[in-house]
Amino acid sequence: MSAAVPPYERLARLHAAAEAAQLIGLVDQAAATAEVVERIGARAGFGGSVYVMALAGGTGVGKSSILNALAGRPVSEASPLRPTTDHPVAWVAADRQSELAPLLEWLEVGEVVAHEGTELDDVAILDLPDVDSVRPEHRAMVDALLPRIDAVTWVVDPEKYDDARAHAYWRTLLPHADRLQFVLNKADRLTDAERATVVEDLRRRLVADGIKRPIIRVTSALTGEGIDELGSVLARAAEAKAIVARKLEADRAQAAGALATAVGLDPAVGYRSLLDGREREALVGEAIEGAVGLVDPDGLARQVRGAVLYEARAGGGSLLGRVVALVGNLTGQRRRRADPAAYLRGWRERGAMGRVLNPVRRAMVEAAEGVPAPSRGPVLEALGAPTAEADLMRTLDRTVAAEASALEIPNSPLWSVIGVLQLIVGAVLVFGLAWIVVLFVAGGSVPVASVDVPLLGPIPMPLALLAAAVLVSALLGWILGLHAGSVGRRVAGRVRDRVEAAVREAIERDAFIGLRRVEEARRVIASAVTAAGEEPARRGSVPSSDRSRG
Amino acid sequence: MEQPTSGGSWADPLIDLANALRRRAATAPGEARQAEADALDRHVEEYLLPRAADLDAPLLVVIMGSTGSGKSSLLNALAGAPVSPSGVLRPTTRRPVAIAHSDDMRGRMAKVAESAELRVLTSERGPRGLVIVDAPDFDSIEAENRERALALLEIADLVIFVTTATRYADQVPWAVLGRARTRGVPLLAVVNRLPPDEGEATAVLDDYRALLERGRVADQAVTGDLELVPVPEGALDPERDALHPGAIGPIRAALERLVASDRDRRELARRALVGALRGVPQAVESIAAEIDEEQRAVATLREAADKAYRQARSNVDDEIRRGTFLRAEVLRQWQDFIGAGQVARLLAQGIGRITTTLRSLFESGPPAPAAEVREGAFADLTALVVEHADTAAQRTASAWSADRFGELALAGDERLWRSSPDLERRMTDELESWAAAIGERIRELGARRKGWAQVASIGVNAIGTSAVLAVFIHTGGLTGAEVGITAATAVVNQKLLEAIFGEANVAAFVARARQELSAMLDAAFADERQRYEEALGSTGDATLAEELRDAARGVGAMVPA
């Protein structure tokens, strides 16, 4: 896999990963990664024909003495007084000096000593200040410089080969173990047997620190023992370009690995979602059920049926029916029972937001538990936890508002026809009533009373008219009710299904926007890790995630 | 030092201090702060108290130094025999070795030997009045060795500080010397492995002396100026695995003087004690200042948690008061039940005819959806509680994560970003037993009143559910125009209860149930809040800092000005 991805592409992916981390609130990690990207870019820009090797170690182990012995003349001041070297000194081949100047300037190495030799012209050797003296500024100098160095020779002596501080440094150098060697100086203080014992002991400790196959050389700057060998090894090892390339790749892989760990990814495994798919589905389902419960499509359907009925009565009701509808309107009965749009908009009054919110937040927290503790706060924020309630409310409000404005209570021509018929029937009814009043109530005081009342069979005409009108009106009302009921049921069913589907879709779409964003960022970060290939993971030099949950 | 005369009471400040320090060590946040208090506690209990009690007890001489500086070789030289293994492998000394005269290993020294796990080599010929210990490396990679060495520093009467020409400017030893200075312990300094070149050796010694003076350690000499004992590279006595006896002459001389003269020994013990007592207030103050800092931080954290949970609790109350947390589906179910069958008849007709109506309707009507409605209502309330508990947890955690101590507390328990996992279960259980208690009271109330037959016919369960709903939804806060299904249900529900039990009874009944519910919610939220208190641990109560300072003032007053 690693062979397929060219270095610039890998660096670009790391850059993208830093931006992704920034996007999900991991500001510090993003800044650290961006710094590495910049450092890699800068070092690569200086070219790789010469690599920089630093002599590092505690006070008094003989870093400067070794350099002086290598050079065969005093390059860096060596002294019995501690600490001696208070700024880095570079020893470079004279014919490379001008070529190296920008690189050394980038390293902020002011003091440069040139040599005429040709053997060691592919390596610039830096003598560093100590890492353990009372002068904290020395340590700070080393800490700032070490990450920019291509290869390190760590110098120890028989007295100082097990200091806790040195171990701490070695562990940070683990990703660079392939360009790290150890020199046991002051060998003149040990007998041959002791040397073997000490080298063995040091090797054991280095292995325990995680350096699988440590290279340990034995020198004595005092007697010159081992110095020539060291020199020729440095000359031989000088495939400068490869060393620089390996160094930059190690930096890149380490930065990508650190970022991956920060977002709960095991660099050795690659991308894995924070929330297992089945669990996510279950929680989404729960949230949807909750939202549907709040919006209450069944209640809505009732309202729609009521509204249809009102509509039908308004268009095709009998006189009495119209009066009832009017009264319903005036008393607010209609608003309560037959106003589906208002019912929809009032969804917040119908249950606790927790029904929707709780599963969504649980999903967020469980996802956040997949990242290490320091990242948890920012990741939760990126997941949208602090605004989850408002976000969900807005989503539901918007969905419901759209559905409410799309609501249409249908009308039917049948209702108008029935309405006209009811009017006629009403007129007949009134006419019949009036007739009866005139005939029987008003007595004989009205002149028309003298006219004979026609009979329909045995029943007087006015009564027949009245009875027929009432019957027909009831029949019409019954037909209207039947029809409106059926229309209402059909419409209500459709509305219920549509609203429910809309709510489902809205929750599905919006509830986990944050999760998708975080997962997208993690995918970008994971792709920066996998660009490194499996090599670092197999070496075990990338810290593995301590994620405990599966 | 003035030996106090009023019997026994002179030790009180030290005992108070030790008690306060022990409490601190048990409750400090983070291992470093615990270790700091523990070390000072040891200093008080294992050095100050026994030494103040008896100036004539044997002196504890501790040889301290970095890994590979030659401590064991020095001890061997002082013992005149290879008692402590030295060697090229680091770190060589694990269990600290001590040499002593057999008469001296009693009382305090026996305790010291036990607590410091010393391997004590006693002999009749050993130096009387001195117990010399070869401490482990204080910069060892093994944490246990470091701790042992630093613990020995706290209880020493005299420290022989060994360094080398390579190491004398290392940072770790200087940190140790810093503590030796605040502790005020007398010092002897040895510089081992000096370069053979005379000039270089002198240069190193001068440089070291200058460093010691700058570090203000120089005035802690055993006698007069701080003596630097130079030991050249290779000055070894291979037979005894020791430094060459000649090279350490001044140390031997100093120690022999102490062995020979009871007066000198007593004088050194006194000086060491006075120095130590003087150093106590400063050491205590640094701990007390840390406690103050923690208290300030913890007060803010507590406030954040309190605020979040108070808010949550009152939000829950609001929603219960509004009654809007119940789903329409649940209410509809109940309303349908009340609006139909015998219940409707019960409400529609006069009280006098109830009995007959009920009898006639005994077999008909839909079964009460009591269990479903109650469970539905409880599920809604539980969802409401979990919602607000989650909100409070999130607000607390995010406030805490911005603080150092808060972050420490959060890291210990990842569940602090949400409500307790068992909150839902807990609420469900408690609500069920609450409902059961309500059911029980209904039975009692029904038995006392004539209405029992009605209760029996509608069912205790249904009436119980009705009572539960009456707590959740009531007509009080709702205005006529806004009445929706919640209010409509509330009204009929109330009517039903009042028809059976009478208005006054219902009011009292509901008020009591509401109180119980409120207490239940209080307890639940208090427990949710309590999780943060537990995560804080006891970072020391508010009085601890003052207690420490008081005790330190008392200790300071023991020293003559």
PDB file of C-alpha atoms in Angstrom, chain A residues 8-171:
ATOM      1  CA  TYR A   8       4.042  14.388  -1.602  1.00  0.00           C
ATOM      2  CA  GLU A   9       0.630  12.746  -1.638  1.00  0.00           C
ATOM      3  CA  ARG A  10       1.258  11.325   1.821  1.00  0.00           C
ATOM      4  CA  LEU A  11       2.219  14.740   3.096  1.00  0.00           C
ATOM      5  CA  ALA A  12      -0.877  16.202   1.497  1.00  0.00           C
ATOM      6  CA  ARG A  13      -2.976  13.637   3.305  1.00  0.00           C
ATOM      7  CA  LEU A  14      -1.360  14.533   6.607  1.00  0.00           C
ATOM      8  CA  HIS A  15      -2.136  18.136   5.868  1.00  0.00           C
ATOM      9  CA  ALA A  16      -5.730  17.223   5.158  1.00  0.00           C
ATOM     10  CA  ALA A  17      -5.812  15.225   8.380  1.00  0.00           C
ATOM     11  CA  ALA A  18      -4.625  18.260  10.344  1.00  0.00           C
ATOM     12  CA  GLU A  19      -7.406  20.307   8.799  1.00  0.00           C
ATOM     13  CA  ALA A  20      -9.916  17.585   9.586  1.00  0.00           C
ATOM     14  CA  ALA A  21      -8.784  17.561  13.206  1.00  0.00           C
ATOM     15  CA  GLN A  22      -9.165  21.321  13.325  1.00  0.00           C
ATOM     16  CA  LEU A  23     -12.651  20.979  11.942  1.00  0.00           C
ATOM     17  CA  ILE A  24     -13.773  18.739  14.760  1.00  0.00           C
ATOM     18  CA  GLY A  25     -12.301  20.959  17.426  1.00  0.00           C
ATOM     19  CA  LEU A  26      -9.013  19.187  18.156  1.00  0.00           C
ATOM     20  CA  VAL A  27      -7.200  22.477  17.931  1.00  0.00           C
ATOM     21  CA  ASP A  28      -3.992  21.559  19.737  1.00  0.00           C
ATOM     22  CA  GLN A  29      -3.539  18.305  17.897  1.00  0.00           C
ATOM     23  CA  ALA A  30      -4.235  20.020  14.606  1.00  0.00           C
ATOM     24  CA  ALA A  31      -1.661  22.706  15.342  1.00  0.00           C
ATOM     25  CA  ALA A  32       0.948  20.124  16.329  1.00  0.00           C
ATOM     26  CA  THR A  33       0.314  18.200  13.129  1.00  0.00           C
ATOM     27  CA  ALA A  34       0.424  21.318  11.002  1.00  0.00           C
ATOM     28  CA  GLU A  35       3.782  22.070  12.557  1.00  0.00           C
ATOM     29  CA  VAL A  36       5.061  18.645  11.560  1.00  0.00           C
ATOM     30  CA  VAL A  37       3.752  19.154   8.031  1.00  0.00           C
ATOM     31  CA  GLU A  38       5.561  22.427   7.849  1.00  0.00           C
ATOM     32  CA  ARG A  39       8.747  20.945   9.270  1.00  0.00           C
ATOM     33  CA  ILE A  40       8.704  18.075   6.801  1.00  0.00           C
ATOM     34  CA  GLY A  41       8.111  20.468   3.946  1.00  0.00           C
ATOM     35  CA  ALA A  42      10.942  22.714   5.062  1.00  0.00           C
ATOM     36  CA  ARG A  43      13.428  19.879   5.543  1.00  0.00           C
ATOM     37  CA  ALA A  44      12.501  18.316   2.226  1.00  0.00           C
ATOM     38  CA  GLY A  45      13.052  21.689   0.604  1.00  0.00           C
ATOM     39  CA  PHE A  46      16.666  21.778   1.732  1.00  0.00           C
ATOM     40  CA  GLY A  47      17.428  18.620  -0.198  1.00  0.00           C
ATOM     41  CA  GLY A  48      18.916  15.403   1.012  1.00  0.00           C
ATOM     42  CA  SER A  49      22.451  15.239  -0.283  1.00  0.00           C
ATOM     43  CA  VAL A  50      23.744  15.761   3.264  1.00  0.00           C
ATOM     44  CA  TYR A  51      22.078  14.452   6.386  1.00  0.00           C
ATOM     45  CA  VAL A  52      22.350  15.967   9.825  1.00  0.00           C
ATOM     46  CA  MET A  53      23.480  13.766  12.653  1.00  0.00           C
ATOM     47  CA  ALA A  54      23.483  14.978  16.239  1.00  0.00           C
ATOM     48  CA  LEU A  55      25.600  13.863  19.131  1.00  0.00           C
ATOM     49  CA  ALA A  56      23.248  13.926  22.108  1.00  0.00           C
ATOM     50  CA  GLY A  57      23.524  12.835  25.715  1.00  0.00           C
ATOM     51  CA  GLY A  58      23.902  13.918  29.319  1.00  0.00           C
ATOM     52  CA  THR A  59      26.479  16.295  30.712  1.00  0.00           C
ATOM     53  CA  GLY A  60      30.024  15.072  30.754  1.00  0.00           C
ATOM     54  CA  VAL A  61      29.575  11.876  28.768  1.00  0.00           C
ATOM     55  CA  GLY A  62      31.988  13.187  26.128  1.00  0.00           C
ATOM     56  CA  LYS A  63      29.911  14.377  23.204  1.00  0.00           C
ATOM     57  CA  SER A  64      32.332  17.141  22.367  1.00  0.00           C
ATOM     58  CA  SER A  65      35.316  14.927  23.018  1.00  0.00           C
ATOM     59  CA  ILE A  66      34.030  12.379  20.528  1.00  0.00           C
ATOM     60  CA  LEU A  67      33.526  15.051  17.890  1.00  0.00           C
ATOM     61  CA  ASN A  68      36.991  16.368  18.572  1.00  0.00           C
ATOM     62  CA  ALA A  69      38.422  12.879  18.354  1.00  0.00           C
ATOM     63  CA  LEU A  70      36.596  12.299  15.051  1.00  0.00           C
ATOM     64  CA  ALA A  71      37.929  15.559  13.700  1.00  0.00           C
ATOM     65  CA  GLY A  72      41.356  14.981  15.092  1.00  0.00           C
ATOM     66  CA  ARG A  73      41.399  18.537  16.400  1.00  0.00           C
ATOM     67  CA  PRO A  74      39.346  20.653  18.808  1.00  0.00           C
ATOM     68  CA  VAL A  75      36.070  21.502  17.099  1.00  0.00           C
ATOM     69  CA  SER A  76      33.846  21.928  20.078  1.00  0.00           C
ATOM     70  CA  GLU A  77      35.110  23.011  23.426  1.00  0.00           C
ATOM     71  CA  ALA A  78      35.499  20.099  25.816  1.00  0.00           C
ATOM     72  CA  SER A  79      36.053  20.775  29.469  1.00  0.00           C
ATOM     73  CA  PRO A  80      35.842  19.129  32.841  1.00  0.00           C
ATOM     74  CA  LEU A  81      33.436  21.851  33.910  1.00  0.00           C
ATOM     75  CA  ARG A  82      29.731  21.067  33.555  1.00  0.00           C
ATOM     76  CA  PRO A  83      27.811  21.868  31.495  1.00  0.00           C
ATOM     77  CA  THR A  84      30.298  22.699  28.770  1.00  0.00           C
ATOM     78  CA  THR A  85      28.546  23.089  25.438  1.00  0.00           C
ATOM     79  CA  ASP A  86      25.882  25.757  25.684  1.00  0.00           C
ATOM     80  CA  HIS A  87      25.014  26.000  21.998  1.00  0.00           C
ATOM     81  CA  PRO A  88      25.064  23.521  19.153  1.00  0.00           C
ATOM     82  CA  VAL A  89      28.216  23.316  17.039  1.00  0.00           C
ATOM     83  CA  ALA A  90      28.166  21.917  13.488  1.00  0.00           C
ATOM     84  CA  TRP A  91      31.081  20.125  11.848  1.00  0.00           C
ATOM     85  CA  VAL A  92      30.706  19.956   8.081  1.00  0.00           C
ATOM     86  CA  ALA A  93      32.762  19.312   4.976  1.00  0.00           C
ATOM     87  CA  ALA A  94      34.165  22.553   3.588  1.00  0.00           C
ATOM     88  CA  ASP A  95      32.908  21.923   0.057  1.00  0.00           C
ATOM     89  CA  ARG A  96      29.366  21.436   1.352  1.00  0.00           C
ATOM     90  CA  GLN A  97      29.376  24.408   3.647  1.00  0.00           C
ATOM     91  CA  SER A  98      27.663  26.904   1.369  1.00  0.00           C
ATOM     92  CA  GLU A  99      25.133  24.291   0.269  1.00  0.00           C
ATOM     93  CA  LEU A 100      24.373  23.551   3.900  1.00  0.00           C
ATOM     94  CA  ALA A 101      24.150  27.135   5.061  1.00  0.00           C
ATOM     95  CA  PRO A 102      20.337  27.507   4.693  1.00  0.00           C
ATOM     96  CA  LEU A 103      19.725  24.160   6.394  1.00  0.00           C
ATOM     97  CA  LEU A 104      21.984  25.083   9.306  1.00  0.00           C
ATOM     98  CA  GLU A 105      20.298  28.427   9.535  1.00  0.00           C
ATOM     99  CA  TRP A 106      16.936  26.685   9.713  1.00  0.00           C
ATOM    100  CA  LEU A 107      18.373  24.554  12.503  1.00  0.00           C
ATOM    101  CA  GLU A 108      19.555  27.769  14.153  1.00  0.00           C
ATOM    102  CA  VAL A 109      23.064  26.439  14.429  1.00  0.00           C
ATOM    103  CA  GLY A 110      25.297  29.472  14.511  1.00  0.00           C
ATOM    104  CA  GLU A 111      28.682  27.937  14.985  1.00  0.00           C
ATOM    105  CA  VAL A 112      29.930  25.962  12.009  1.00  0.00           C
ATOM    106  CA  VAL A 113      33.361  24.369  11.748  1.00  0.00           C
ATOM    107  CA  ALA A 114      34.441  23.151   8.323  1.00  0.00           C
ATOM    108  CA  HIS A 115      36.765  20.275   7.557  1.00  0.00           C
ATOM    109  CA  GLU A 116      38.636  19.313   4.418  1.00  0.00           C
ATOM    110  CA  GLY A 117      38.000  15.610   4.653  1.00  0.00           C
ATOM    111  CA  THR A 118      36.094  13.831   1.936  1.00  0.00           C
ATOM    112  CA  GLU A 119      35.014  10.714   3.768  1.00  0.00           C
ATOM    113  CA  LEU A 120      32.471  12.379   5.961  1.00  0.00           C
ATOM    114  CA  ASP A 121      31.170  14.920   3.491  1.00  0.00           C
ATOM    115  CA  ASP A 122      27.640  13.482   3.348  1.00  0.00           C
ATOM    116  CA  VAL A 123      27.019  14.106   7.017  1.00  0.00           C
ATOM    117  CA  ALA A 124      26.814  17.275   9.077  1.00  0.00           C
ATOM    118  CA  ILE A 125      27.630  16.403  12.665  1.00  0.00           C
ATOM    119  CA  LEU A 126      26.088  18.523  15.385  1.00  0.00           C
ATOM    120  CA  ASP A 127      27.402  18.627  18.909  1.00  0.00           C
ATOM    121  CA  LEU A 128      24.377  19.348  21.098  1.00  0.00           C
ATOM    122  CA  PRO A 129      24.183  20.800  24.584  1.00  0.00           C
ATOM    123  CA  ASP A 130      23.411  18.308  27.332  1.00  0.00           C
ATOM    124  CA  VAL A 131      19.904  17.116  28.170  1.00  0.00           C
ATOM    125  CA  ASP A 132      20.203  16.820  31.930  1.00  0.00           C
ATOM    126  CA  SER A 133      22.103  19.738  33.406  1.00  0.00           C
ATOM    127  CA  VAL A 134      20.970  22.395  35.832  1.00  0.00           C
ATOM    128  CA  ARG A 135      20.572  24.705  32.871  1.00  0.00           C
ATOM    129  CA  PRO A 136      17.016  24.220  31.660  1.00  0.00           C
ATOM    130  CA  GLU A 137      17.686  26.386  28.619  1.00  0.00           C
ATOM    131  CA  HIS A 138      20.080  23.734  27.323  1.00  0.00           C
ATOM    132  CA  ARG A 139      17.406  21.139  27.496  1.00  0.00           C
ATOM    133  CA  ALA A 140      14.966  23.476  25.780  1.00  0.00           C
ATOM    134  CA  MET A 141      17.514  23.980  23.001  1.00  0.00           C
ATOM    135  CA  VAL A 142      17.872  20.238  22.504  1.00  0.00           C
ATOM    136  CA  ASP A 143      14.129  19.696  22.643  1.00  0.00           C
ATOM    137  CA  ALA A 144      13.631  22.298  19.936  1.00  0.00           C
ATOM    138  CA  LEU A 145      16.408  20.925  17.779  1.00  0.00           C
ATOM    139  CA  LEU A 146      15.986  17.148  18.044  1.00  0.00           C
ATOM    140  CA  PRO A 147      12.798  16.937  15.932  1.00  0.00           C
ATOM    141  CA  ARG A 148      14.657  18.562  13.021  1.00  0.00           C
ATOM    142  CA  ILE A 149      17.626  16.239  13.155  1.00  0.00           C
ATOM    143  CA  ASP A 150      17.893  13.395  10.621  1.00  0.00           C
ATOM    144  CA  ALA A 151      19.859  10.927  12.729  1.00  0.00           C
ATOM    145  CA  VAL A 152      20.999  10.745  16.331  1.00  0.00           C
ATOM    146  CA  THR A 153      24.038   9.276  18.008  1.00  0.00           C
ATOM    147  CA  TRP A 154      23.297   9.094  21.708  1.00  0.00           C
ATOM    148  CA  VAL A 155      26.402   9.135  23.847  1.00  0.00           C
ATOM    149  CA  VAL A 156      26.461   7.460  27.255  1.00  0.00           C
ATOM    150  CA  ASP A 157      29.259   6.545  29.604  1.00  0.00           C
ATOM    151  CA  PRO A 158      29.629   3.775  32.154  1.00  0.00           C
ATOM    152  CA  GLU A 159      28.317   6.065  34.869  1.00  0.00           C
ATOM    153  CA  LYS A 160      25.436   7.591  32.930  1.00  0.00           C
ATOM    154  CA  TYR A 161      23.735   4.964  30.951  1.00  0.00           C
ATOM    155  CA  ASP A 162      20.603   4.436  32.992  1.00  0.00           C
ATOM    156  CA  ASP A 163      19.322   7.875  33.914  1.00  0.00           C
ATOM    157  CA  ALA A 164      15.576   8.172  33.971  1.00  0.00           C
ATOM    158  CA  ARG A 165      15.734  11.303  31.845  1.00  0.00           C
ATOM    159  CA  ALA A 166      17.750   9.610  29.111  1.00  0.00           C
ATOM    160  CA  HIS A 167      15.221   6.810  29.014  1.00  0.00           C
ATOM    161  CA  ALA A 168      12.479   9.354  28.546  1.00  0.00           C
ATOM    162  CA  TYR A 169      14.305  10.772  25.522  1.00  0.00           C
ATOM    163  CA  TRP A 170      14.922   7.345  24.055  1.00  0.00           C
ATOM    164  CA  ARG A 171      11.279   6.559  24.216  1.00  0.00           C
TER     165      ARG A 171
END
